[in-house]
CSV table of C-alpha atoms in Angstrom, one decimal:
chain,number,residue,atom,x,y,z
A,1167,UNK,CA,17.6,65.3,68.4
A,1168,UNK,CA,15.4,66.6,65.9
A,1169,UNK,CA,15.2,63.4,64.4
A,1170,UNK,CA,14.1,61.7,66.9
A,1171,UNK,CA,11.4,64.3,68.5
A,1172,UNK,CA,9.7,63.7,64.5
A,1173,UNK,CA,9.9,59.8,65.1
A,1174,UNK,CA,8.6,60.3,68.4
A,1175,UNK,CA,5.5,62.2,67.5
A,1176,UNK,CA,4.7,60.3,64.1
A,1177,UNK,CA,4.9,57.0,66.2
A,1178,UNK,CA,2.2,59.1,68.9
A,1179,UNK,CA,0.4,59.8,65.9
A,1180,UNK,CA,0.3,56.6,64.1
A,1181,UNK,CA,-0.4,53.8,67.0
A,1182,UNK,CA,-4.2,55.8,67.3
A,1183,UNK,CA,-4.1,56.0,63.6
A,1184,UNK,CA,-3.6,52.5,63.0
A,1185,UNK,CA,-5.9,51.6,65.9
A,1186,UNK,CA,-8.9,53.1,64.6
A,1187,UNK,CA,-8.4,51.5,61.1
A,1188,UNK,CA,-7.6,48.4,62.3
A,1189,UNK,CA,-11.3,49.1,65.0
A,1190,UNK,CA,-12.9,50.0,61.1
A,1191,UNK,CA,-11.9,47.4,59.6
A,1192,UNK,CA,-13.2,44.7,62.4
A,1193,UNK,CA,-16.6,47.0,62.2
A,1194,UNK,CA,-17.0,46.4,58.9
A,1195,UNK,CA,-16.7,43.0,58.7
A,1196,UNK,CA,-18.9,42.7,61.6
A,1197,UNK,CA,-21.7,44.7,60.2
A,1198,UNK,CA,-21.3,42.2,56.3
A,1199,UNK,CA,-21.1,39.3,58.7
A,1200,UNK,CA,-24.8,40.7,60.4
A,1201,UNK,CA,-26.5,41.8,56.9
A,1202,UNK,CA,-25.7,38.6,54.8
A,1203,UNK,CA,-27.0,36.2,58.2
A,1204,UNK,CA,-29.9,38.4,58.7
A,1205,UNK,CA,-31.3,37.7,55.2
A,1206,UNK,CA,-30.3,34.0,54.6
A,1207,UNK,CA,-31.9,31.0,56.4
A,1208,UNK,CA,-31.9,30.0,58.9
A,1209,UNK,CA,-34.1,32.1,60.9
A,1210,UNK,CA,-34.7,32.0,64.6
A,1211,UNK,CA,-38.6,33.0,64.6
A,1212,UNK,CA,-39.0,32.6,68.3
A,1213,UNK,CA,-35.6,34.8,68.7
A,1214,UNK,CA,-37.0,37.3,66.9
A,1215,UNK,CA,-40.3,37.3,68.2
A,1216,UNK,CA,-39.1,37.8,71.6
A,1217,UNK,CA,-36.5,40.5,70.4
A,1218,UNK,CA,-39.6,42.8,68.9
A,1219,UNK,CA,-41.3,42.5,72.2
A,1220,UNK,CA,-38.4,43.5,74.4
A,1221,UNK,CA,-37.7,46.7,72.0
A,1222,UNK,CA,-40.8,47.5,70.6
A,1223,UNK,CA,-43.6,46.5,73.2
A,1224,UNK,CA,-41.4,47.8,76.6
A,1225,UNK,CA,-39.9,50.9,74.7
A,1226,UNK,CA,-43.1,52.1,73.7
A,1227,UNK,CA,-43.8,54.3,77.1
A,1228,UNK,CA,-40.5,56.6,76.7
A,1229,UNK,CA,-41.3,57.0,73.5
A,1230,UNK,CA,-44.9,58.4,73.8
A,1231,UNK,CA,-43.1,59.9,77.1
A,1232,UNK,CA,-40.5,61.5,75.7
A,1233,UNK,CA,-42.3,62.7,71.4
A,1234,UNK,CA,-46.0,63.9,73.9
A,1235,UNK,CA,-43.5,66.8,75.3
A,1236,UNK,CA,-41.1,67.3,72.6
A,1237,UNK,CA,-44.6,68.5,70.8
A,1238,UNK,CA,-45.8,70.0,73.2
A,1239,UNK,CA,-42.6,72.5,73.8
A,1240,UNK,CA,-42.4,72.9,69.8
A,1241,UNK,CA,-45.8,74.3,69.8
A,1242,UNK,CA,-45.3,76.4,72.6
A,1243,UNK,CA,-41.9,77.8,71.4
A,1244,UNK,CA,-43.5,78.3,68.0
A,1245,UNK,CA,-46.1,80.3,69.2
A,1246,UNK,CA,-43.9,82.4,71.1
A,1247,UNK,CA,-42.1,83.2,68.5
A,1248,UNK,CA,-44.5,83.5,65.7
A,1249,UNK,CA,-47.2,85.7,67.2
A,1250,UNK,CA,-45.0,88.4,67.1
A,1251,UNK,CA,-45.1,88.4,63.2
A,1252,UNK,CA,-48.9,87.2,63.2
A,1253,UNK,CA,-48.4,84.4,61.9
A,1254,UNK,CA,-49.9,81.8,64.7
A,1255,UNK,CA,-51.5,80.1,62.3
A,1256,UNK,CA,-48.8,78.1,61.7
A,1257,UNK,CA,-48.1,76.9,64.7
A,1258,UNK,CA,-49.8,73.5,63.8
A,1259,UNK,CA,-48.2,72.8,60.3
A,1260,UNK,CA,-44.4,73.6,62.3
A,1261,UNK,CA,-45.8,70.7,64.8
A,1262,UNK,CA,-46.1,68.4,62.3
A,1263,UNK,CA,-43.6,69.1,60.0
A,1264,UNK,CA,-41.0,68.9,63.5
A,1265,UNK,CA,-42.6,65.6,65.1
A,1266,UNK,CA,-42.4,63.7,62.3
A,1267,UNK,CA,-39.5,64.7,60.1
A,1268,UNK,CA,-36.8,65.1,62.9
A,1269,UNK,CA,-38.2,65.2,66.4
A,1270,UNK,CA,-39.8,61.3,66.6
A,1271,UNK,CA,-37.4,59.7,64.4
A,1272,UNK,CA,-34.3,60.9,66.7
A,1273,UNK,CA,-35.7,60.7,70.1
A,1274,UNK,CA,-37.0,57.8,69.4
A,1275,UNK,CA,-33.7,56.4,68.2
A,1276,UNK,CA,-31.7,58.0,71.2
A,1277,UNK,CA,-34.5,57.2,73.6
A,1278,UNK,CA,-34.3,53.5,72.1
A,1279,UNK,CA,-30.3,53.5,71.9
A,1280,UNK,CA,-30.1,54.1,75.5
A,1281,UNK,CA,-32.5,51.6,76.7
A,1282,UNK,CA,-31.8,48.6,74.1
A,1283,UNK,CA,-28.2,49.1,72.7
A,1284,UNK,CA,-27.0,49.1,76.3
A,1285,UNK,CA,-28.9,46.0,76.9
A,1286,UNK,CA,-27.3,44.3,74.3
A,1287,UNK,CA,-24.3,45.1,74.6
A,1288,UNK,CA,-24.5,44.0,78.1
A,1289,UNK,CA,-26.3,40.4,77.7
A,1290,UNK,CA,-23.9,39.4,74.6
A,1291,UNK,CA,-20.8,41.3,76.6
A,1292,UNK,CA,-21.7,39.2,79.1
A,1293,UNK,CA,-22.0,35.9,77.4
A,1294,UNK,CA,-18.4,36.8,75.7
A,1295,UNK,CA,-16.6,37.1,78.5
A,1296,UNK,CA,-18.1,34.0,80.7
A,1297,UNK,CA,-17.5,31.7,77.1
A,1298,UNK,CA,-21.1,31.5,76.3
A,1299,UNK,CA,-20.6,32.4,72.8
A,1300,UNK,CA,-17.9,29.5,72.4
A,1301,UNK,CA,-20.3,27.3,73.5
A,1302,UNK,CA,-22.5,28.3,70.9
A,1303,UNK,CA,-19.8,27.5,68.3
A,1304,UNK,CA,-19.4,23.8,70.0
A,1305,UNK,CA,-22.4,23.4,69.8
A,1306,UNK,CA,-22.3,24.1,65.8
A,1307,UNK,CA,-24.6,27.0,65.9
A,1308,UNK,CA,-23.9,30.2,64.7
A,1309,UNK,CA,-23.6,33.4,67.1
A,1310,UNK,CA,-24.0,35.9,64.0
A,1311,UNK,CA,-27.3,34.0,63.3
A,1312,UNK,CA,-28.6,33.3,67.2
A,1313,UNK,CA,-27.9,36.8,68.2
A,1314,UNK,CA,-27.0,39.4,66.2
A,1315,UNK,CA,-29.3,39.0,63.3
A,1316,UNK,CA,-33.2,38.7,65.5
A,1317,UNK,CA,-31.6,42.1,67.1
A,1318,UNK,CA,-31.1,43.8,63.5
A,1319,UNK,CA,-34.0,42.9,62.5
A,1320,UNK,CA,-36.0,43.5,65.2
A,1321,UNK,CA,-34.7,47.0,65.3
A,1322,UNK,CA,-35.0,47.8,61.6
A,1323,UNK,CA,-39.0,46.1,61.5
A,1324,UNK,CA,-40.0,47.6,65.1
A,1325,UNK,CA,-38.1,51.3,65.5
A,1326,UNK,CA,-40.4,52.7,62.0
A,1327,UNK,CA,-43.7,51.1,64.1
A,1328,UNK,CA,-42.3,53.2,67.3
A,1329,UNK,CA,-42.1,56.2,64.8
A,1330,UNK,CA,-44.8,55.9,63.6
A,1331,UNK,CA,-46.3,55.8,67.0
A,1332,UNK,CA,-44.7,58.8,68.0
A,1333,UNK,CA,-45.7,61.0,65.4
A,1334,UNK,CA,-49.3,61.0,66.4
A,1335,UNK,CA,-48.6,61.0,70.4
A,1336,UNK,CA,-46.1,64.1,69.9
A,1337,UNK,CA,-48.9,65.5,66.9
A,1338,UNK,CA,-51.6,65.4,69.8
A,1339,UNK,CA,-49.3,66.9,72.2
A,1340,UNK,CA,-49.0,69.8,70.2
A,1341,UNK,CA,-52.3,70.2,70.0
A,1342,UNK,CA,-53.4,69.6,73.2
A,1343,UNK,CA,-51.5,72.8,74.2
A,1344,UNK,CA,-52.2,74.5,71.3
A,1345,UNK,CA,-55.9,74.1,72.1
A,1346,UNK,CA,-55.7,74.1,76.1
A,1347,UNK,CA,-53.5,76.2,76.5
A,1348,UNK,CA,-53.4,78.8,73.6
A,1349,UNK,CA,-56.6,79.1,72.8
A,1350,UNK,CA,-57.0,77.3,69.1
A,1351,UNK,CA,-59.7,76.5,67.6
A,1352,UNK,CA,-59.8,72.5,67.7
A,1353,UNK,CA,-61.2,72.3,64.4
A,1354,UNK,CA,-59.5,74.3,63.2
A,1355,UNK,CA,-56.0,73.1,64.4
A,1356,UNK,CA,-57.0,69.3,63.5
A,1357,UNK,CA,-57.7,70.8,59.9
A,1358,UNK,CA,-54.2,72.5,59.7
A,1359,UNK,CA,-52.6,69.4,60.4
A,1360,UNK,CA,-54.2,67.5,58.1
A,1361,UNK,CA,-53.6,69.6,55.0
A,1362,UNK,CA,-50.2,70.2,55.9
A,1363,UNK,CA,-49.5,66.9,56.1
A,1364,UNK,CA,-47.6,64.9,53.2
A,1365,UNK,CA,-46.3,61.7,52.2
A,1366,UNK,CA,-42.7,62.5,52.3
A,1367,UNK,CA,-42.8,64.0,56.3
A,1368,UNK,CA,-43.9,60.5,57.1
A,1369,UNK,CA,-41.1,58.5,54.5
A,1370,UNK,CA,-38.7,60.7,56.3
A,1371,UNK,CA,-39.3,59.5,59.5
A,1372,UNK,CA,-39.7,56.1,58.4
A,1373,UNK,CA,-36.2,56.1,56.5
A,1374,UNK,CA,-34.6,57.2,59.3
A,1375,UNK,CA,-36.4,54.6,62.2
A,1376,UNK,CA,-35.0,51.7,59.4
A,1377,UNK,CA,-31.4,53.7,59.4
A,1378,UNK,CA,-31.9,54.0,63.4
A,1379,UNK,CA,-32.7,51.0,64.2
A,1380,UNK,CA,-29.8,49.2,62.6
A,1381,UNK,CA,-27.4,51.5,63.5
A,1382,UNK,CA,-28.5,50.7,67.6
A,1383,UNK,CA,-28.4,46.9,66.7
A,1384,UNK,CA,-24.9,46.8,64.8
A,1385,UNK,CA,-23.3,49.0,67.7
A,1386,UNK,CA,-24.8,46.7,70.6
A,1387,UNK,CA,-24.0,43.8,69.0
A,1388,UNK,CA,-20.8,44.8,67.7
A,1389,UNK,CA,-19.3,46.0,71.1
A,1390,UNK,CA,-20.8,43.5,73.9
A,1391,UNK,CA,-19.9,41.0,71.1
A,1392,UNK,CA,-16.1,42.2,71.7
A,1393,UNK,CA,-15.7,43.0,74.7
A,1394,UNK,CA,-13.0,41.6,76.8
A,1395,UNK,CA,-11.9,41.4,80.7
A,1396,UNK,CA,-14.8,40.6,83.0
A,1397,UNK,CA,-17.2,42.8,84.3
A,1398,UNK,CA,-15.1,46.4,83.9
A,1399,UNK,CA,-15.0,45.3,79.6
A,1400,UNK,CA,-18.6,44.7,79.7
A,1401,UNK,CA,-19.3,48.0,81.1
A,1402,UNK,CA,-17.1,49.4,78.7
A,1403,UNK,CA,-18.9,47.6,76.0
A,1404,UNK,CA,-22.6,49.3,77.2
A,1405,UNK,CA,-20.5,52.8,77.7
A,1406,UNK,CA,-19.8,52.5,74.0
A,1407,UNK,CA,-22.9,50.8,72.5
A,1408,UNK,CA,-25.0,54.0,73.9
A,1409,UNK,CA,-22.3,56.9,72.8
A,1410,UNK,CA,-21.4,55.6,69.3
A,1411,UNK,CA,-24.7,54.8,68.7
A,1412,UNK,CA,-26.3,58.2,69.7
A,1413,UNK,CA,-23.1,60.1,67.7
A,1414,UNK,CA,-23.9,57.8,64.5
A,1415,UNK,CA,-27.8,58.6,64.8
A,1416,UNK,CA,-27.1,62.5,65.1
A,1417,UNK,CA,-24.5,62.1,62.2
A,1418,UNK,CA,-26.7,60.1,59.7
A,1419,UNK,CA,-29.9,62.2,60.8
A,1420,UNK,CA,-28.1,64.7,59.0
A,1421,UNK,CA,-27.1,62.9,56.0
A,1422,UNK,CA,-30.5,61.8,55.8
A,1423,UNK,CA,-32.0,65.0,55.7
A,1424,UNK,CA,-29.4,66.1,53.3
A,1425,UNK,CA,-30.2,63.3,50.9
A,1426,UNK,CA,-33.7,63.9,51.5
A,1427,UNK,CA,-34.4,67.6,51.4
A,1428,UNK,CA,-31.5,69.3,49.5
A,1429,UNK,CA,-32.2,71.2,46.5
């Protein structure tokens, strides 16, 4: 009996085990498969074109939406906490050193994941399961190069130019309140900033959007690419194109910062 409650469980154990390596396994030759058709001919210009415009152009308003009040609540929090010690003055060089080092760089990637990974996830899901993609193949043209690569590089060239973007929309939230509201000097506050700021709080950013942005492509890709049974698996594949790519964006944020900033 006993031996057969530890079959039992290592069996329970092992079929997830295997599952997930096996899922690994097929994600990593998914995401060599993207990077070596990304940078070798030949390359859909139109395609990728189009792909910049649908995430850069028509994310741009949540992302000004979303980095204008995450500035604006770190310089009110900041202040609130910081005038206790006297030390208001500050309150402009946390802003910036927020907004651009973590606060634009993730909300714009979780902002972006939500809007575009699901998107792609459901057009190629889609296409999968209604044999689009094998007419692609009949037709001799490559699915790795016609869909997956313009959306990986789309994301990795547009998500730092929506970062970037950010910075300066959450930078002027934070001082809009600080100035409005607080009652900073404008001058003052606008002089803070700029000698606070350094090359390496932009880079950050940067690094991450480039990290961001392929991590919301490869997942997109990856899961409307395999998903299977109709409409319920292409909903499945959009459920899972926003989570893991959110999870994977909070993960390497981290590493990031780690690689970045650790002494």
């Amino acid at each position: 009996m006993a031996g057969n409650y530890i079959e039992n469980f290592f069996r329970k154990l092992g079929k997830p085990l295997v599952r997930f390596i096996a899922g690994l396994g097929e994600l990593s030759i998914f995401i060599a498969k993207s990077v070596y058709h990304s940078v070798t001919p030949p390359f859909y210009i139109k395609l990728l074109g189009k792909q910049m415009i649908d995430i850069g152009f028509y994310s741009l308003p949540v992302v000004a939406l979303t980095t204008i009040f995450a500035g604006m609540v770190i310089a009110l929090q900041t202040y609130s906490g910081f005038s206790s010690y006297g030390a208001e003055s500050a309150v402009a060089s946390v802003v910036l050193i927020s907004v651009t080092r973590e606060l634009a760089p993730v909300f714009s990637g979780l902002m972006v994941a939500g809007r575009i990974g699901a998107a792609m996830a459901a057009e190629i899901g889609t296409m999968r399961v209604t044999e689009q993609i094998d007419a692609l193949v009949t037709l001799s043209t490559n699915p790795f190069k016609y869909l997956v690569a313009p959306r990986v590089l789309a994301s990795i060239f547009v998500l730092p130019l929506l970062v970037l973007i950010g910075d300066v929309i959450g930078i002027f939230g934070g001082f809009i309140v600080a100035v409005y509201k607080l009652g900073f000097n404008p001058a003052n506050y606008i002089n803070s900033t700029i000698n606070g700021l350094e090359s390496l709080d932009i880079i950050t950013g940067v690094v991450k959007a480039c990290v961001f942005g392929f991590i919301i492509a490869i997942m997109g890709c990856y899961n409307g690419y395999k998903s299977r049974g109709g409409a319920q698996g292409v909903g499945e594949a959009t459920t899972n194109a926003v989570v893991s790519a959110s999870i994977l964006i909070l993960i390497f944020n981290y590493v990031i910062t780690e690689l970045l900033f650790s002494k």
